JSON list of C-alpha atoms in Angstrom, two decimals:
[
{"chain": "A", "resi": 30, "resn": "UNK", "atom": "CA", "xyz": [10.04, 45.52, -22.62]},
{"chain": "A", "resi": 31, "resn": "UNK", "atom": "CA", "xyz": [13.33, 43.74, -22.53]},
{"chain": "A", "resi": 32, "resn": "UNK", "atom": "CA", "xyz": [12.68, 42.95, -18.58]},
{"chain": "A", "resi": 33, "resn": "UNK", "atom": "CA", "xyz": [9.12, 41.74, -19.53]},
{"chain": "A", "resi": 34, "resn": "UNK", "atom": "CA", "xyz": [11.13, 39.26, -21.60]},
{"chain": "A", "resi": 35, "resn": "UNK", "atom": "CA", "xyz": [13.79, 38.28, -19.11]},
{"chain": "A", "resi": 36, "resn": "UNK", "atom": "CA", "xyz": [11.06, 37.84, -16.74]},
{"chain": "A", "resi": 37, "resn": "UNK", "atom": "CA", "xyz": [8.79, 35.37, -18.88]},
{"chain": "A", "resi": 38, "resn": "UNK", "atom": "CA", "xyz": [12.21, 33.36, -19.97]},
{"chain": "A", "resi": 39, "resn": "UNK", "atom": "CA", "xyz": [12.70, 33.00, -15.73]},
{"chain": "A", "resi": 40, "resn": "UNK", "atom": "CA", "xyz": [9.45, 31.53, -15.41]},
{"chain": "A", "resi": 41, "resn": "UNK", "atom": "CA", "xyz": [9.25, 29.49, -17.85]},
{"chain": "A", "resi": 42, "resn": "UNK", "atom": "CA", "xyz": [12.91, 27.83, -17.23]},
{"chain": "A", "resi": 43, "resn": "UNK", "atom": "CA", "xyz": [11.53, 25.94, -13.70]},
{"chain": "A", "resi": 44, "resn": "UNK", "atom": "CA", "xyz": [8.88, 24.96, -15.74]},
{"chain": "A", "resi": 45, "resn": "UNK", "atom": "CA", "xyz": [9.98, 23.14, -18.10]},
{"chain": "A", "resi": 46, "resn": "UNK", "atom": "CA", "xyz": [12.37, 21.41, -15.84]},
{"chain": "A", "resi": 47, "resn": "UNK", "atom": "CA", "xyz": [9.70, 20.15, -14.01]},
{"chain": "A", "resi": 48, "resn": "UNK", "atom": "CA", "xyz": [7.76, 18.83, -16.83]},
{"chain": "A", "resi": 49, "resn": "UNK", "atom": "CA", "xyz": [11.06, 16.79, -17.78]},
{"chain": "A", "resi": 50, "resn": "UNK", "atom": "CA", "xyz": [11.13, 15.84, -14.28]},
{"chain": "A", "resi": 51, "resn": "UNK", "atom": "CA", "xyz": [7.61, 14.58, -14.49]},
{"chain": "A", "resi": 52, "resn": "UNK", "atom": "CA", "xyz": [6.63, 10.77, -14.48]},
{"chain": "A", "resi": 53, "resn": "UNK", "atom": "CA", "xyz": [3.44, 8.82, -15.97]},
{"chain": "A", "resi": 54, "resn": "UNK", "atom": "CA", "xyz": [1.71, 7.06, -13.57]},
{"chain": "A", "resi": 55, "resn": "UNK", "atom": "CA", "xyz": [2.22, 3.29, -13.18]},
{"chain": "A", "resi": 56, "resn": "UNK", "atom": "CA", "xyz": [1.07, 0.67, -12.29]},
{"chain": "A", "resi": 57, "resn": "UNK", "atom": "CA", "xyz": [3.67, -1.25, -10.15]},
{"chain": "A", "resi": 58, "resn": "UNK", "atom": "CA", "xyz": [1.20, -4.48, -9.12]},
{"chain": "A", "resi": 59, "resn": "UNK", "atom": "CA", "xyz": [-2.39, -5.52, -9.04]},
{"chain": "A", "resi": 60, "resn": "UNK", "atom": "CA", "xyz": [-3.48, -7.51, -6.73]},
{"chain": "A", "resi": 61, "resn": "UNK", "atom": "CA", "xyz": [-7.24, -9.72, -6.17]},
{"chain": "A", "resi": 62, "resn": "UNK", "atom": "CA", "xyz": [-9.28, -8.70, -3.74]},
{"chain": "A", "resi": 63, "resn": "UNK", "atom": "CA", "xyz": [-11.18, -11.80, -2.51]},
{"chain": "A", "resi": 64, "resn": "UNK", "atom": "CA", "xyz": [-14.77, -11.39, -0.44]},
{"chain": "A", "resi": 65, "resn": "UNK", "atom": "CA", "xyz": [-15.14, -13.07, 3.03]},
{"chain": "A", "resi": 66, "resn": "UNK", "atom": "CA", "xyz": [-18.29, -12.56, 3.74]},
{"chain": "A", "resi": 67, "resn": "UNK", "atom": "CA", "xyz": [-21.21, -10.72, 3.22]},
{"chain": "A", "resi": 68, "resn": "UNK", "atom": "CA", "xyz": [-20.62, -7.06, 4.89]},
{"chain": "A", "resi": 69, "resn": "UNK", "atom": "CA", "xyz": [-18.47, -7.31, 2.25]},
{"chain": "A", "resi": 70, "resn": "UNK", "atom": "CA", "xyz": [-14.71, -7.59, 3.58]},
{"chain": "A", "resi": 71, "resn": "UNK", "atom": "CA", "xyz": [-11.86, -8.83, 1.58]},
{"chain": "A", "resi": 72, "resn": "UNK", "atom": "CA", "xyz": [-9.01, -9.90, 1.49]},
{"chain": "A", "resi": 73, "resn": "UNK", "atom": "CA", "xyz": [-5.44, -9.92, -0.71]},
{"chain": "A", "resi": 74, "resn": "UNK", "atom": "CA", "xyz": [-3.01, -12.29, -1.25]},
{"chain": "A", "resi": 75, "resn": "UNK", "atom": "CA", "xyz": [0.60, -11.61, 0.53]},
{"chain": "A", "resi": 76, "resn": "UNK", "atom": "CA", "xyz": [3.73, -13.67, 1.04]},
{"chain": "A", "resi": 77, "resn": "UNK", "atom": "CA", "xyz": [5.67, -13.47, 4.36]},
{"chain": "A", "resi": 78, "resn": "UNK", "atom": "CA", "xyz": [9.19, -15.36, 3.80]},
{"chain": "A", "resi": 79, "resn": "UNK", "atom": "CA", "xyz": [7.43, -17.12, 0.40]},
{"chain": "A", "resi": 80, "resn": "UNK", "atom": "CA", "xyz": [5.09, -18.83, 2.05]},
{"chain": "A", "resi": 81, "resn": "UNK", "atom": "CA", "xyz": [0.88, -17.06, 0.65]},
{"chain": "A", "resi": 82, "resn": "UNK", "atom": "CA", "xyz": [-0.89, -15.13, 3.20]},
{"chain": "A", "resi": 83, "resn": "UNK", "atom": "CA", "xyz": [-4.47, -13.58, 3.06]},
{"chain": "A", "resi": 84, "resn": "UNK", "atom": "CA", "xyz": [-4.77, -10.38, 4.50]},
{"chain": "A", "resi": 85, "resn": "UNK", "atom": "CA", "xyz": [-7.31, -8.71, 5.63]},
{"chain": "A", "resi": 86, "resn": "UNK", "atom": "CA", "xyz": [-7.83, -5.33, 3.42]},
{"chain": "A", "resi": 87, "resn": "UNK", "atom": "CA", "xyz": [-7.94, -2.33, 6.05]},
{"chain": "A", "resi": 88, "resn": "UNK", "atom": "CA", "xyz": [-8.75, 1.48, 4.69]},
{"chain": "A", "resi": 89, "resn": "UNK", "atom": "CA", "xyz": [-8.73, 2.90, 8.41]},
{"chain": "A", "resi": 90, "resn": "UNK", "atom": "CA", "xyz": [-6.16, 1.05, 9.94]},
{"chain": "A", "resi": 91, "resn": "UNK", "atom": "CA", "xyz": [-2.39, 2.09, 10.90]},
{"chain": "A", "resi": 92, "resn": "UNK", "atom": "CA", "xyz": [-0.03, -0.51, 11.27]},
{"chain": "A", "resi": 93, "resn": "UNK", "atom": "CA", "xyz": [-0.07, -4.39, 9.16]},
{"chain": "A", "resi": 94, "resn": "UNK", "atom": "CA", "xyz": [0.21, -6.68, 11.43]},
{"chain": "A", "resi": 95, "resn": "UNK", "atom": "CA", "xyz": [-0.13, -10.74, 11.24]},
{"chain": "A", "resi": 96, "resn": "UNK", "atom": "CA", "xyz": [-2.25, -12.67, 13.43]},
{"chain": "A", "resi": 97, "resn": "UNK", "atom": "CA", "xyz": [-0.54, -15.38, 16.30]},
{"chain": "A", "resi": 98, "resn": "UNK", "atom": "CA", "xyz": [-1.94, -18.29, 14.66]},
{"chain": "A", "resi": 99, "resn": "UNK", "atom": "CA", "xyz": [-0.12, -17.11, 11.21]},
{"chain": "A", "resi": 100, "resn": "UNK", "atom": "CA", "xyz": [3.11, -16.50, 12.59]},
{"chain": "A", "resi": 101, "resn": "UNK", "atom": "CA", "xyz": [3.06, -19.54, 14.73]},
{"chain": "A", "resi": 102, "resn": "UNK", "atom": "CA", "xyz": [2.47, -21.41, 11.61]},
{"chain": "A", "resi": 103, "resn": "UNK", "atom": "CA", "xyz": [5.56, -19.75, 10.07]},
{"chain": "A", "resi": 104, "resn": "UNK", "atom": "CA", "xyz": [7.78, -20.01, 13.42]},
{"chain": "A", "resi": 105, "resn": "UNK", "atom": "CA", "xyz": [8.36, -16.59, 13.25]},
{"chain": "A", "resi": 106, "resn": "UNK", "atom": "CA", "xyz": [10.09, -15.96, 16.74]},
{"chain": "A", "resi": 107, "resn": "UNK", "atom": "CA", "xyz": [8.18, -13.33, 19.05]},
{"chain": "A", "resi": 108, "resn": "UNK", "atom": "CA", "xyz": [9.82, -10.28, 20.70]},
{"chain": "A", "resi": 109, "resn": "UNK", "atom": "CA", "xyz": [8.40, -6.92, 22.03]},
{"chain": "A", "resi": 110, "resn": "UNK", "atom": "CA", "xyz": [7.05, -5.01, 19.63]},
{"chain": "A", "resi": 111, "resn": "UNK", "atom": "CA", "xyz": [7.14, -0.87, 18.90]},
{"chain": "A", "resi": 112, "resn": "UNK", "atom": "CA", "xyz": [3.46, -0.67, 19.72]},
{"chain": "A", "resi": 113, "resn": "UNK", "atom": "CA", "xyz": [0.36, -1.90, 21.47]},
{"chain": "A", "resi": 114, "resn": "UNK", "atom": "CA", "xyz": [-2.49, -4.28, 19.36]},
{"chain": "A", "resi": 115, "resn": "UNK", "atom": "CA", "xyz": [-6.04, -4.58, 21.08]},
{"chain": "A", "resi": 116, "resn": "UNK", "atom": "CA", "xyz": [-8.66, -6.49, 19.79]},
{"chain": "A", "resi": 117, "resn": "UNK", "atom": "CA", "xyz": [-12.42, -5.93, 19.82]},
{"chain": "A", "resi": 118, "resn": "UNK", "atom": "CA", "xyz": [-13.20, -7.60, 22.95]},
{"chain": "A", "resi": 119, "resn": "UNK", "atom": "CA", "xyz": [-10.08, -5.70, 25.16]},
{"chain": "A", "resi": 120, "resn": "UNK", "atom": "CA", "xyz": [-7.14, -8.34, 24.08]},
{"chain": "A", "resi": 121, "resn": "UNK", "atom": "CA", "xyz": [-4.00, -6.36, 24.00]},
{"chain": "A", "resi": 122, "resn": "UNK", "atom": "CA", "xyz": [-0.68, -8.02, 22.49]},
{"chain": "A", "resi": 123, "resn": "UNK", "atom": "CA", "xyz": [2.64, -6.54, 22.79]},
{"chain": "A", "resi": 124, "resn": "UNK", "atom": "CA", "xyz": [4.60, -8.74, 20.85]},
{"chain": "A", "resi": 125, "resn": "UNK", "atom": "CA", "xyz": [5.95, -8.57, 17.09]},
{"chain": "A", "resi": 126, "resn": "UNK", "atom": "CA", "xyz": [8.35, -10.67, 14.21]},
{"chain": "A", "resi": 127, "resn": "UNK", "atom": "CA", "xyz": [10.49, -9.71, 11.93]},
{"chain": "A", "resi": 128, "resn": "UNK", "atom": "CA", "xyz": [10.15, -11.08, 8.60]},
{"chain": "A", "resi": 129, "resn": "UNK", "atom": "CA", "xyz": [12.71, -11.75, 6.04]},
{"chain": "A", "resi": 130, "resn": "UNK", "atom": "CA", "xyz": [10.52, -10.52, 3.31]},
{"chain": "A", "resi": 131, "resn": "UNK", "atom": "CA", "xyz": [6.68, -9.09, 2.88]},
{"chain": "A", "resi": 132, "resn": "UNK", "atom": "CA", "xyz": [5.69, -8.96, -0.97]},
{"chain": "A", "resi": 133, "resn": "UNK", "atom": "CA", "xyz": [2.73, -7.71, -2.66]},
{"chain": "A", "resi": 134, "resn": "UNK", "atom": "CA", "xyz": [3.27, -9.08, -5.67]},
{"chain": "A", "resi": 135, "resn": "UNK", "atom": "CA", "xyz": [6.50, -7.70, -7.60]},
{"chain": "A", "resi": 136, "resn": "UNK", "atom": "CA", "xyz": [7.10, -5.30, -4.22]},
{"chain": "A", "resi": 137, "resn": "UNK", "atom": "CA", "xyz": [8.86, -6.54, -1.81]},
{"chain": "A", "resi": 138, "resn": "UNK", "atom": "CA", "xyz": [9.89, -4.86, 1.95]},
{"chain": "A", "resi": 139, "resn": "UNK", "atom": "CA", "xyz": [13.17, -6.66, 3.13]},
{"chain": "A", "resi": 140, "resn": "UNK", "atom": "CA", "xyz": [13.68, -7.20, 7.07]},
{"chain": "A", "resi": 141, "resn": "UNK", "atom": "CA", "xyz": [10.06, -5.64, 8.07]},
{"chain": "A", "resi": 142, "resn": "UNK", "atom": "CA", "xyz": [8.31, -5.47, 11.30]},
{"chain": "A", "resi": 143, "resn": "UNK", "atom": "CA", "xyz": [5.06, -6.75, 11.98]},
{"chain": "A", "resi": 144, "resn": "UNK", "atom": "CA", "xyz": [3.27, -6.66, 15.17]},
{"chain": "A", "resi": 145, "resn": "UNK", "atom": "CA", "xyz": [0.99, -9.77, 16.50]},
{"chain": "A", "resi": 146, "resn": "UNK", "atom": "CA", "xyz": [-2.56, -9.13, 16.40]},
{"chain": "A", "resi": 147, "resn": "UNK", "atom": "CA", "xyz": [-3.85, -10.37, 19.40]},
{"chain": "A", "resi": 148, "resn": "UNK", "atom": "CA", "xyz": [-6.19, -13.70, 19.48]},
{"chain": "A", "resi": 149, "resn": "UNK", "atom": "CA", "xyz": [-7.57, -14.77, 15.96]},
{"chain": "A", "resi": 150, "resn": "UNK", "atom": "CA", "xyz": [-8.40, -12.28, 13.32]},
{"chain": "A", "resi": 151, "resn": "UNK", "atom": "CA", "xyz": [-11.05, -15.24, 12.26]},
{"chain": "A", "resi": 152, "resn": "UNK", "atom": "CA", "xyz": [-10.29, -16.38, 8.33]},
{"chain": "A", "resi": 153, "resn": "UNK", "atom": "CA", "xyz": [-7.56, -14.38, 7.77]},
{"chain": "A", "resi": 154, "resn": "UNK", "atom": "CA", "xyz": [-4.32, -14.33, 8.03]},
{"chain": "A", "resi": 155, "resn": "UNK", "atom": "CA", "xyz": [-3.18, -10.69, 9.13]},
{"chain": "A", "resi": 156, "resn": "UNK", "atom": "CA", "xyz": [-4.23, -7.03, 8.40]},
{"chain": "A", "resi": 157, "resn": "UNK", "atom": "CA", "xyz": [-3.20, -4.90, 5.55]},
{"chain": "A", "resi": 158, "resn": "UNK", "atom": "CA", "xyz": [-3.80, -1.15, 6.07]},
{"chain": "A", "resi": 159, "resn": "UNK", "atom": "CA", "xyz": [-3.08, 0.76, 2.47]},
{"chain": "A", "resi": 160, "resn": "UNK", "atom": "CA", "xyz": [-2.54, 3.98, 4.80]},
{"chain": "A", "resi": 161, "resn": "UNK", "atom": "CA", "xyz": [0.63, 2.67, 5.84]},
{"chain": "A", "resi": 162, "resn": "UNK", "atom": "CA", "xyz": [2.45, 2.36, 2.74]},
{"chain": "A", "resi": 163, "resn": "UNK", "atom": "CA", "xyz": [2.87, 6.01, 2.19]},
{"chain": "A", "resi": 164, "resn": "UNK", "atom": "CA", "xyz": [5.52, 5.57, -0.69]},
{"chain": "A", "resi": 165, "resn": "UNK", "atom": "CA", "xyz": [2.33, 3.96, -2.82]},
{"chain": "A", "resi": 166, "resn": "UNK", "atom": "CA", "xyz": [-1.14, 5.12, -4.31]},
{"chain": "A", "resi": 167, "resn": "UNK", "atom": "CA", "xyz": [-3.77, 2.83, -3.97]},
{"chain": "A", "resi": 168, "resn": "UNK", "atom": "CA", "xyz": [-6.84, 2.36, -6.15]},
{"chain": "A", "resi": 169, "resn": "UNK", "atom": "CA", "xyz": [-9.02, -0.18, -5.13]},
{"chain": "A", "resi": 170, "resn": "UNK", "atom": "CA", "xyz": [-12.01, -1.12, -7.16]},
{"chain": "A", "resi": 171, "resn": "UNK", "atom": "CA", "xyz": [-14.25, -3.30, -5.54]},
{"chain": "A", "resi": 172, "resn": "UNK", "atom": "CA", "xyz": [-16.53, -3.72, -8.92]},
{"chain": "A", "resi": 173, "resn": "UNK", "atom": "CA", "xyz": [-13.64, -5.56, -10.97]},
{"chain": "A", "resi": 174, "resn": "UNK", "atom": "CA", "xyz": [-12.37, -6.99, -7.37]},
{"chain": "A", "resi": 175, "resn": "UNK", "atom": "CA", "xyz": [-8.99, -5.54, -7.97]},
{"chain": "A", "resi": 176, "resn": "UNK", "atom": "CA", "xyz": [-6.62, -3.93, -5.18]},
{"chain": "A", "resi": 177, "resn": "UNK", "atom": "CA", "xyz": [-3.74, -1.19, -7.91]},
{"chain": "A", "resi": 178, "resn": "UNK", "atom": "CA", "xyz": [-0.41, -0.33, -6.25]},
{"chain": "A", "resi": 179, "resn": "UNK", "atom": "CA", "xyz": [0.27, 2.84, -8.07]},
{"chain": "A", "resi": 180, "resn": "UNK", "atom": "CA", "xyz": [3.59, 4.94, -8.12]},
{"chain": "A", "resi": 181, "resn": "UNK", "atom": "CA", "xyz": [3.16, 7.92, -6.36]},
{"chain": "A", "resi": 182, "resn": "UNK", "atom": "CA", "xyz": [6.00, 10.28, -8.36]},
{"chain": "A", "resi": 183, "resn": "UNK", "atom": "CA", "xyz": [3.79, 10.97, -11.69]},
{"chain": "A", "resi": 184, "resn": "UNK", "atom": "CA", "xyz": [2.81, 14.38, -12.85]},
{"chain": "A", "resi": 185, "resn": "UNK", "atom": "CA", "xyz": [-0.15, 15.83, -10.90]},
{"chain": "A", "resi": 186, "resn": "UNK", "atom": "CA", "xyz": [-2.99, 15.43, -12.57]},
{"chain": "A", "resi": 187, "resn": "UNK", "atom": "CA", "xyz": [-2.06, 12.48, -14.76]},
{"chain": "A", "resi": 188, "resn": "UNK", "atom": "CA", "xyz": [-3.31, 9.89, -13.35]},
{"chain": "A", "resi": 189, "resn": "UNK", "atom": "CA", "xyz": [-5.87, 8.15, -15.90]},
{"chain": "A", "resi": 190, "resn": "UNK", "atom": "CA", "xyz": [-4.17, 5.23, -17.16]},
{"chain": "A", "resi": 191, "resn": "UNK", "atom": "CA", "xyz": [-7.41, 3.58, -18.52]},
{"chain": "A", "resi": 192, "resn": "UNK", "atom": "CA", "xyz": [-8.86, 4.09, -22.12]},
{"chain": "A", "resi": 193, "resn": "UNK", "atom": "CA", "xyz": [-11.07, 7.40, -21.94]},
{"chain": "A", "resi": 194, "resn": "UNK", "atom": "CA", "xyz": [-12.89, 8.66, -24.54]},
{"chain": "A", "resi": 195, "resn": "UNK", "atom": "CA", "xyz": [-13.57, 11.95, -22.52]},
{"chain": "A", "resi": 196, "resn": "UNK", "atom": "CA", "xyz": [-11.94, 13.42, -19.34]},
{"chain": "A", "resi": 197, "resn": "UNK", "atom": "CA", "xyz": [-13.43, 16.41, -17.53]},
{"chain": "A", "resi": 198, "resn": "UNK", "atom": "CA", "xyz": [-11.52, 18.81, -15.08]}
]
């Protein structure tokens, strides 16, 4: 009996500590998502060194990158890059900038590498791929036209932060 005791005090001492160690999720920016055109792409705002960028929201892609015309504009010098861009119709660019600062909203990633996009990426100004910020959750609802930068250290589970008068498991 006593060891039946000792045993549920053991597993219930990690558990607890974990709980404490647990965090609600938040909401660290929200940012508008602004249509294109009519297949439906959009875009978010995003500042490179201050100045406002639009960039192109990406769910498949790897790597942000900024587009020539965009970092010409911001005489961001040009060096060779970590990987290989090709466009659509075979361009290939090898070249990348460093920029002082990349914000989305209140974040910010100091000294950052982005690689060129080769040619023009048409209205936009460079590509945003959520899958590339690991460190973040993303919740992007296209309805209220609103791109969520969520922390991703809250407690499993717990991640409705919106009023609900029922939740279901």
């Amino acid at each position: 009996m006593r060891h039946h005791f000792l045993l549920a005090l053991a597993l219930l001492g990690p558990t607890s500590a974990w709980a404490a160690d647990c965090k609600p999720l938040a909401i660290l920016a929200s940012l508008d998502m602004t249509q294109v055109n009519r297949a439906g792409l959009v875009t978010i705002p995003v500042a490179i060194n201050g100045q406002q960028m639009n960039f192109l929201l990406d769910t498949g892609g790897s790597y942000p990158s900024i587009s020539a015309a965009a970092a010409d504009a911001l005489k961001l010098s040009r060096h060779p890059g970590k990987v290989e861009f090709f466009s659509a119709n075979g361009a290939v660019s090898r070249d990348a900038v460093s920029v002082h600062e990349f914000a989305l909203d209140k974040l910010h990633e100091d000294n950052m590498e982005l690689p060129v996009s080769p040619g023009g990426v048409g209205v936009v100004d460079g590509i945003f791929p959520p899958p590339s910020f690991a460190a973040y959750d993303f919740e992007m609802n296209f309805a209220t036209r609103k791109l969520n930068i969520l922390s991703s250290d809250h407690c499993e589970g717990k991640v409705i932060y919106w009023p609900a008068k029922a939740v279901a498991a």
